[in-house]
XYZ file of C-alpha atoms in Angstrom:
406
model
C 60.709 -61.414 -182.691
C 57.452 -62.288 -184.672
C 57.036 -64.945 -182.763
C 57.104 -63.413 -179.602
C 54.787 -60.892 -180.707
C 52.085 -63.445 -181.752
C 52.798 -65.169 -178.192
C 52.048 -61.672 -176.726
C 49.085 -61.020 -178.889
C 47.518 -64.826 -178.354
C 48.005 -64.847 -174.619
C 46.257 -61.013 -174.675
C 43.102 -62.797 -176.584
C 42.602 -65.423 -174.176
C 43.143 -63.156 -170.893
C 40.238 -61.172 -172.586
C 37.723 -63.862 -173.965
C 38.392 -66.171 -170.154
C 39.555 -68.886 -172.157
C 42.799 -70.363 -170.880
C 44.467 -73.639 -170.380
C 44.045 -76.743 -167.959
C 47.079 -78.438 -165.958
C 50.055 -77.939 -167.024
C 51.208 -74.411 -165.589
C 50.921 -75.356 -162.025
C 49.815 -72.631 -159.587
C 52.362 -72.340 -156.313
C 49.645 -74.461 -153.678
C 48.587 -73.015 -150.741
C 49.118 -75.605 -147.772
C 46.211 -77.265 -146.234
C 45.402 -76.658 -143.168
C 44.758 -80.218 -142.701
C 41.485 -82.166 -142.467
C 42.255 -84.728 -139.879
C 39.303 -86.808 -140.450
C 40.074 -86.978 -144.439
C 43.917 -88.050 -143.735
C 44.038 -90.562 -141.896
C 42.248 -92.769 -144.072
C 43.110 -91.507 -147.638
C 45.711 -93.040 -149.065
C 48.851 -90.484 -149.832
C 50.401 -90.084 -153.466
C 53.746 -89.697 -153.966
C 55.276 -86.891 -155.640
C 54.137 -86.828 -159.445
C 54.968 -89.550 -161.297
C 56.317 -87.670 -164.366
C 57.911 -84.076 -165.318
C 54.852 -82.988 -167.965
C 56.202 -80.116 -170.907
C 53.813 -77.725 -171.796
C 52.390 -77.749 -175.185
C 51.537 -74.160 -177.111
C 48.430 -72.716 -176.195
C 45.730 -72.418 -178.356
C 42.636 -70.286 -177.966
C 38.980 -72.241 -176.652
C 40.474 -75.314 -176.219
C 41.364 -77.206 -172.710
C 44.161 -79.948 -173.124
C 44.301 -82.497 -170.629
C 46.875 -84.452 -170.898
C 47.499 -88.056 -169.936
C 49.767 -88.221 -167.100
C 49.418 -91.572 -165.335
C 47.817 -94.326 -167.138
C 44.980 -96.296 -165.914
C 44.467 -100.091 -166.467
C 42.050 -100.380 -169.106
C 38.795 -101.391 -168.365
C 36.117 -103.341 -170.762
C 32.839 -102.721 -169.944
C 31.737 -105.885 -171.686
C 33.294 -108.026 -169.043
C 32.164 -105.742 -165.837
C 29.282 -107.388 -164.302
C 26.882 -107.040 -161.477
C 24.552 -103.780 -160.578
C 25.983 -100.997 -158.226
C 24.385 -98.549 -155.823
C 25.473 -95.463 -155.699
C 24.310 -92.390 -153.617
C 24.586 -88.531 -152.707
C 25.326 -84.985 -154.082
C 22.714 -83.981 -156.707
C 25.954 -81.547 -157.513
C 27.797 -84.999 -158.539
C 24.514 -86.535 -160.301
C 24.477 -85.267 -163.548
C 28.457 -86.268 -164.451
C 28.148 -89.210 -162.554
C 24.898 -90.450 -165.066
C 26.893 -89.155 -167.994
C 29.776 -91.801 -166.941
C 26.963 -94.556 -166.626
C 25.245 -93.704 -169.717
C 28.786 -93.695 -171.087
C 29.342 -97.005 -169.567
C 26.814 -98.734 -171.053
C 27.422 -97.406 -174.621
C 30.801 -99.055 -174.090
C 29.123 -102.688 -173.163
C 28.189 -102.541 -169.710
C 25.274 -104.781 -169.469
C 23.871 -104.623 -165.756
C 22.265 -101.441 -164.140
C 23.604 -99.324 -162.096
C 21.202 -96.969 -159.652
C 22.415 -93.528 -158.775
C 20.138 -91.730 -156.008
C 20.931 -87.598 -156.021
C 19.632 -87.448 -152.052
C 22.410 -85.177 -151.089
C 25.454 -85.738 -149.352
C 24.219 -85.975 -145.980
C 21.496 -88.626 -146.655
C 24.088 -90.090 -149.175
C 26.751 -90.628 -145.872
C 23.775 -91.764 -143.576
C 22.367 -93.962 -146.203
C 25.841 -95.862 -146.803
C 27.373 -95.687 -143.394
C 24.673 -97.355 -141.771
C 24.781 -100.358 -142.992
C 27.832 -103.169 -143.942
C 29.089 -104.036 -147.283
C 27.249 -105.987 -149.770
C 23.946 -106.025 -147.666
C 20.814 -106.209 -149.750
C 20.309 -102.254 -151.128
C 23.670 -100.780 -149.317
C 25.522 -98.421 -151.336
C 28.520 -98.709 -152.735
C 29.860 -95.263 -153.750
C 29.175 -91.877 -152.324
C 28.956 -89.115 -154.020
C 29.559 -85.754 -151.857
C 30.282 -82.223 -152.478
C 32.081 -81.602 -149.540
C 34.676 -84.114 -146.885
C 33.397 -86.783 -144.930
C 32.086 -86.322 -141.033
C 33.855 -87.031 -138.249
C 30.501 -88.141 -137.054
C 29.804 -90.205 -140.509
C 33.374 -91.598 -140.344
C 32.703 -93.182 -136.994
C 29.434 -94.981 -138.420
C 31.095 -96.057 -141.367
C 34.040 -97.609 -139.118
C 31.390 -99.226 -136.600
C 29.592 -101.023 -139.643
C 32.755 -102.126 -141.023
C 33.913 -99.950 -143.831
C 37.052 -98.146 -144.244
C 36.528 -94.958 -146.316
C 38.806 -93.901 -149.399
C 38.012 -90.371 -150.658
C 38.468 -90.121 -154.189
C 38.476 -85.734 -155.878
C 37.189 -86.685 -159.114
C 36.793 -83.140 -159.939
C 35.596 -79.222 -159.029
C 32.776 -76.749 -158.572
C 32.399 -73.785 -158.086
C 29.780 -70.944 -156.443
C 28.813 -68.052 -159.054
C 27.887 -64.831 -157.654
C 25.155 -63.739 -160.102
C 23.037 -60.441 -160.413
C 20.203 -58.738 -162.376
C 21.032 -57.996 -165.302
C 20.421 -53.723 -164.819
C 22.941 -53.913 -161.831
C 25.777 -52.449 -164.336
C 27.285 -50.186 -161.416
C 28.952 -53.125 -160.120
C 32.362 -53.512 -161.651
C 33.315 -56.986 -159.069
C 33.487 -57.387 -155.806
C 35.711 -58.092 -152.954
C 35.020 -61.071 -150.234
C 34.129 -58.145 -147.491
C 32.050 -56.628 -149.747
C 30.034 -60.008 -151.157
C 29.712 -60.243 -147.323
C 27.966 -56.713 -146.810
C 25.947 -57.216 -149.953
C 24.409 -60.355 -148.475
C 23.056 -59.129 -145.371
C 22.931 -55.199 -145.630
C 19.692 -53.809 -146.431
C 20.357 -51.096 -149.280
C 23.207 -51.095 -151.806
C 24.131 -47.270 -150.763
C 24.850 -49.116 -147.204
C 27.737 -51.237 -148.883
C 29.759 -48.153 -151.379
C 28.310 -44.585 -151.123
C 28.336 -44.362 -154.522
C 25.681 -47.286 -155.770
C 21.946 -46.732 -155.984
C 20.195 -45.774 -152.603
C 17.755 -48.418 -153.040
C 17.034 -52.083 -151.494
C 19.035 -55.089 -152.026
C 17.318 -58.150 -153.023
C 19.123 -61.217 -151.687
C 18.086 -64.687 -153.371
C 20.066 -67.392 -152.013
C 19.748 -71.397 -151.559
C 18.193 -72.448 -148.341
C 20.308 -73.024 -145.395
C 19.814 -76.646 -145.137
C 21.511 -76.771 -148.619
C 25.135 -77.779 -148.806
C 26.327 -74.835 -150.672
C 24.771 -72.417 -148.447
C 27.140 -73.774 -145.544
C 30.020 -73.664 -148.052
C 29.112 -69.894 -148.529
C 28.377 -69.031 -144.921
C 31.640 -70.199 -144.196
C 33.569 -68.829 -147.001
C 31.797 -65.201 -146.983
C 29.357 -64.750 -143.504
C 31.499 -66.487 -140.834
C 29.514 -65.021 -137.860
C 27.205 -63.001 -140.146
C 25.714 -65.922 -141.221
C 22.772 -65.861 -139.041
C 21.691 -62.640 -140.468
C 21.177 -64.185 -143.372
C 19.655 -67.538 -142.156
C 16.768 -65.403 -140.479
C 15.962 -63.516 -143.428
C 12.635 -63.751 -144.662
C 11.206 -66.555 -146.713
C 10.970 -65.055 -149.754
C 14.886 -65.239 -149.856
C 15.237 -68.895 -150.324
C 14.445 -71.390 -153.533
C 14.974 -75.068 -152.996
C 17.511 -74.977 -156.321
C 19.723 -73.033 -158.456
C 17.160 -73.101 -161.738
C 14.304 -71.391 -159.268
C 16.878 -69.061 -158.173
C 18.430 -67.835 -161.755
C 14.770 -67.288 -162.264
C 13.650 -65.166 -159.581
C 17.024 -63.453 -159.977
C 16.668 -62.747 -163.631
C 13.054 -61.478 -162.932
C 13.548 -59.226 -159.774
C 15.178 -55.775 -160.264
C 18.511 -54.837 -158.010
C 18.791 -58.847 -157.035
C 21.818 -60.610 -156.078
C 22.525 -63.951 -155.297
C 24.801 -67.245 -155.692
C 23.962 -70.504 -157.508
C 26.266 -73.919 -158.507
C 27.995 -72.961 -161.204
C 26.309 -75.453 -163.462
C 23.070 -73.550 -163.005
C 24.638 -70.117 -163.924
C 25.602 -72.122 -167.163
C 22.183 -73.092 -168.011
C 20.740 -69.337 -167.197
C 23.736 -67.254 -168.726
C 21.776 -65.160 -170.961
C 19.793 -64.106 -167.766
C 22.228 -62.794 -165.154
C 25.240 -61.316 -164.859
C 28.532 -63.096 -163.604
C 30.165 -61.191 -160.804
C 34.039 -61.812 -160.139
C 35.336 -62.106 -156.976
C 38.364 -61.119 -155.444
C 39.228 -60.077 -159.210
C 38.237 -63.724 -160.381
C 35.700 -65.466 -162.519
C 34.862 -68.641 -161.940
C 35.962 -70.656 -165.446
C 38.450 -73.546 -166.308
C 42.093 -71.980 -165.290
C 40.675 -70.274 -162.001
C 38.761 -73.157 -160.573
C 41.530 -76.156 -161.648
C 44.434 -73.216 -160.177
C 42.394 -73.051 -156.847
C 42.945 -69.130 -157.467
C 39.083 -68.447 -157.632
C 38.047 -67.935 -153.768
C 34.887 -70.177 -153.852
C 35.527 -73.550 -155.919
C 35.542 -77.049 -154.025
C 35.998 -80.402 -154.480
C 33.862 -83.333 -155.313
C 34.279 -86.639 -154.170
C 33.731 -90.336 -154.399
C 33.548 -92.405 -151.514
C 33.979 -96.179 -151.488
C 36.360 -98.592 -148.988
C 38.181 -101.331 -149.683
C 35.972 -104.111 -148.004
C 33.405 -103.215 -151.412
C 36.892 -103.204 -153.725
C 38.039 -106.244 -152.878
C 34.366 -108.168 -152.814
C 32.574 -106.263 -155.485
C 35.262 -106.365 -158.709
C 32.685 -104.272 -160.468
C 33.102 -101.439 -158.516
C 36.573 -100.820 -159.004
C 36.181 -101.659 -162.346
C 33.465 -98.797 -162.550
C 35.644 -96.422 -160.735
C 38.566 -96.880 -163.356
C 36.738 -96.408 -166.182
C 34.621 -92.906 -164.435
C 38.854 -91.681 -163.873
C 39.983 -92.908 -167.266
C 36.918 -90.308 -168.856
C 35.931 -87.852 -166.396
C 38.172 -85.201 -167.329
C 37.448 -84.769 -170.771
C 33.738 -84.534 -170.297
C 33.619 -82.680 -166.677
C 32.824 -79.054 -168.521
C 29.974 -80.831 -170.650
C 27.362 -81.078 -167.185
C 29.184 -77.466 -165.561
C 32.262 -79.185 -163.755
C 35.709 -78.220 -163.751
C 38.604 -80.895 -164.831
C 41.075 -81.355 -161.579
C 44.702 -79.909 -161.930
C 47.270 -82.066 -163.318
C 48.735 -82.777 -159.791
C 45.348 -83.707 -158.088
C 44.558 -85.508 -160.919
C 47.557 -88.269 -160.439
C 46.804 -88.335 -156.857
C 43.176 -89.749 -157.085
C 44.441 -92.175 -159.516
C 46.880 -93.300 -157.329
C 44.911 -93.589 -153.739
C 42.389 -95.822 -156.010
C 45.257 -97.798 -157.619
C 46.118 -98.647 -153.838
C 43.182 -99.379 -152.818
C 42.793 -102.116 -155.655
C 46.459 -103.563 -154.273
C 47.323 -102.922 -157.533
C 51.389 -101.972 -156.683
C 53.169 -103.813 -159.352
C 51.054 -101.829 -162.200
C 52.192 -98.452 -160.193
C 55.874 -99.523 -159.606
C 55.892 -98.996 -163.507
C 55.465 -95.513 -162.874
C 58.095 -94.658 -160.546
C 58.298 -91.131 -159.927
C 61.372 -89.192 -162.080
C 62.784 -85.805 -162.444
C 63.869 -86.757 -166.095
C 62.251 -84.666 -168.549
C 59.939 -86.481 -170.158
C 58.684 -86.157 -174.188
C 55.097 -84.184 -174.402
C 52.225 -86.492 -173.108
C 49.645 -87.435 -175.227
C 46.514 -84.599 -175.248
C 42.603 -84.869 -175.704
C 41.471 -81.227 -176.706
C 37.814 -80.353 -175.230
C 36.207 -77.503 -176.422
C 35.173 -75.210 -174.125
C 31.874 -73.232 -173.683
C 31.647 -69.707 -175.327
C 32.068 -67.183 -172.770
C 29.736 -65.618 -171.152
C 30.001 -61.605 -170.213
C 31.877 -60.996 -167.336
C 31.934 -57.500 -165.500
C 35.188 -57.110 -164.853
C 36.124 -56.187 -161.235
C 37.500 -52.436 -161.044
C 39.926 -52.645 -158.922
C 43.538 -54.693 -157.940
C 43.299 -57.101 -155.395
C 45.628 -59.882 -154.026
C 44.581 -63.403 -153.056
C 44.613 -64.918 -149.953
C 44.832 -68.294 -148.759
C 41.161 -68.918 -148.978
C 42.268 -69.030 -152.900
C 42.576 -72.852 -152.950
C 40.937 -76.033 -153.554
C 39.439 -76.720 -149.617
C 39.038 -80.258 -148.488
């Protein structure tokens, strides 16, 4: 019975403080409604390899636990410099992994351009493996283009898609908006294109909303507009120019320094601003490690490596770098503002890229069991100290817009 009670009173704490636990209670998925262009060249896991038990919770601390092991890879004998391109959202864990890397013996270079995802695509579709200056990973914040996916094909490269882990979009405010208590997905909607905040609930301030958002060209703005706007989103698009900042840092600024403002920012960027704005939840959910790895907080997405397998098989280096970047990235995901992937996704990516490599004899090892297993091994990361969260005021129920989108 004590024990039960100190259960009770522990999980309590950590429903309170937002701290939580990382793959191993698996939230019921929410079927994809299918990206087309994404499936037919991604490679398809089987079912998990292994029944994982779940270890007692403890307070400020993720677990991840092993799950599928990858070769090991010695950076000492990886040589030969790599290319790769893309999502300044992807940048800053994709540098720690290099500067990681090298500290572990790697002695050639490796260039990483942040251009964006877009440019990123154009830059490496366009041209054929292994030509002088052609990339050889992607790194996007959102799926490949049916429109990319053709160049890429035409110029001789067969994409793999590798979800090497999550972000999300915080809804931030001034910090003297306390009358809002969360928000629903209708009402984030209103709030983003009405003109006072008396015009979204009767009973907040009869005064003018400030909206501060990323500009339209941005990738996370179309990721919002099609989460939150749908067909409102040209309201907002035509809003004046005082509206948009070219990044999140500019935006936490004008934000913190502009009474009654509201706006949304990569998570990351809230992170590095939290003592200026307040964290909204949506949908009764704030964006931290449970919600975003559950795919139960409504705006969290994926982020992706792209390579194909005409690079793998001539450039060992790359897979090489790969392994080690999925051998590491989940225990140091949280340290730029990332989320680890769930347990499930997790063993997935490792196995489309263990394909890729032909490498079937090291994954028919691994055969997939219903056998309870013992506990994996378990890397504890401390997490971040929360930050204050206004909690939403109201019960609400999630939809299937609660999940981690292609």
């Amino acid at each position: 019975m004590l024990r039960l009670l100190n259960l009770l009173l522990l999980t309590s704490f950590m429903t309170s403080t937002g701290c939580g636990v990382l793959g191993f209670v698996e939230a019921t998925p929410t079927p994809d409604v299918g990206n087309v262009v994404l499936d037919r060249f991604l490679d398809r896991a089987p079912s998990r390899t292994r029944e994982l038990s779940t270890p007692t919770p403890v307070a400020g601390t993720v677990f991840i636990p092993s799950g599928l092991p990858l070769p090991l890879t010695d950076p000492l004998n990886v040589g030969g410099d790599l290319l790769i391109t893309g999502s300044q959202v992807l940048g800053p864990l994709t540098r720690l992994m290099y500067n990681d890397f090298v500290i572990a013996g790697y002695r050639d270079e490796i260039r990483i351009e942040e251009i964006g995802s877009t440019d990123g695509f154009q830059r490496y579709c366009s041209n054929a493996p292994l030509v002088p200056d052609g990339a050889d990973i992607v790194m996007a914040d959102r799926s490949i283009s049916q429109a990319e996916l053709e160049l890429c094909l035409r110029n001789g490269r067969t994409p793999i898609a590798l979800r090497v882990g999550l972000d999300a979009v915080a809804i931030v405010a001034n910090k003297n908006i306390e009358f809002i208590r969360g928000v629903s997905k209708r009402e984030l909607a209103s709030i983003l294109t009405a003109q006072r905040w008396s015009d979204v609930r009767h009973s907040w301030p009869n005064v003018e909303i400030i909206q501060i958002v990323p500009k339209p060209e941005r990738q996370i703005f179309s990721f919002f507009a099609s989460k939150i706007l749908g067909s409102n989103a040209f309201s907002l698009e035509n809003a004046s120019l005082d509206t948009f900042r070219e990044d999140g840092t500019e935006i936490a600024l004008a934000i913190s320094d502009t009474p009654y403002a509201i706006g949304f920012l990569n998570f990351k960027d809230y992170v590095n601003n939290v003592d200026r704005l307040h964290l909204l939840a949506v949908d009764g959910r704030i964006p931290d490690g449970v919600t975003v790895s559950k795919g139960t907080y409504p705006l969290s997405y994926p982020l992706l490596l792209y390579t194909d397998r005409e690079t793998l098989e001539a450039k060992a280096e790359v897979g090489d770098f790969l392994l080690y970047y999925l051998d590491n990235v989940n225990k140091v995901a949280m340290t730029v503002g990332n989320f680890p992937l769930s347990e499930s996704f997790f063993e997935r990516t490792k196995i489309v890229l263990l394909t890729a490599l032909r490498q079937d004899d090291y994954l028919a090892l691994f055969p997939p069991t219903n056998t309870p297993l013992p506990p994996p091994t378990m890397t504890s990361v401390n997490l971040p100290t929360p930050a204050p969260v206004i909690t939403a005021s109201v019960t609400l129920t999630l939809t299937a817009d609660a999940r981690s989108s292609e």
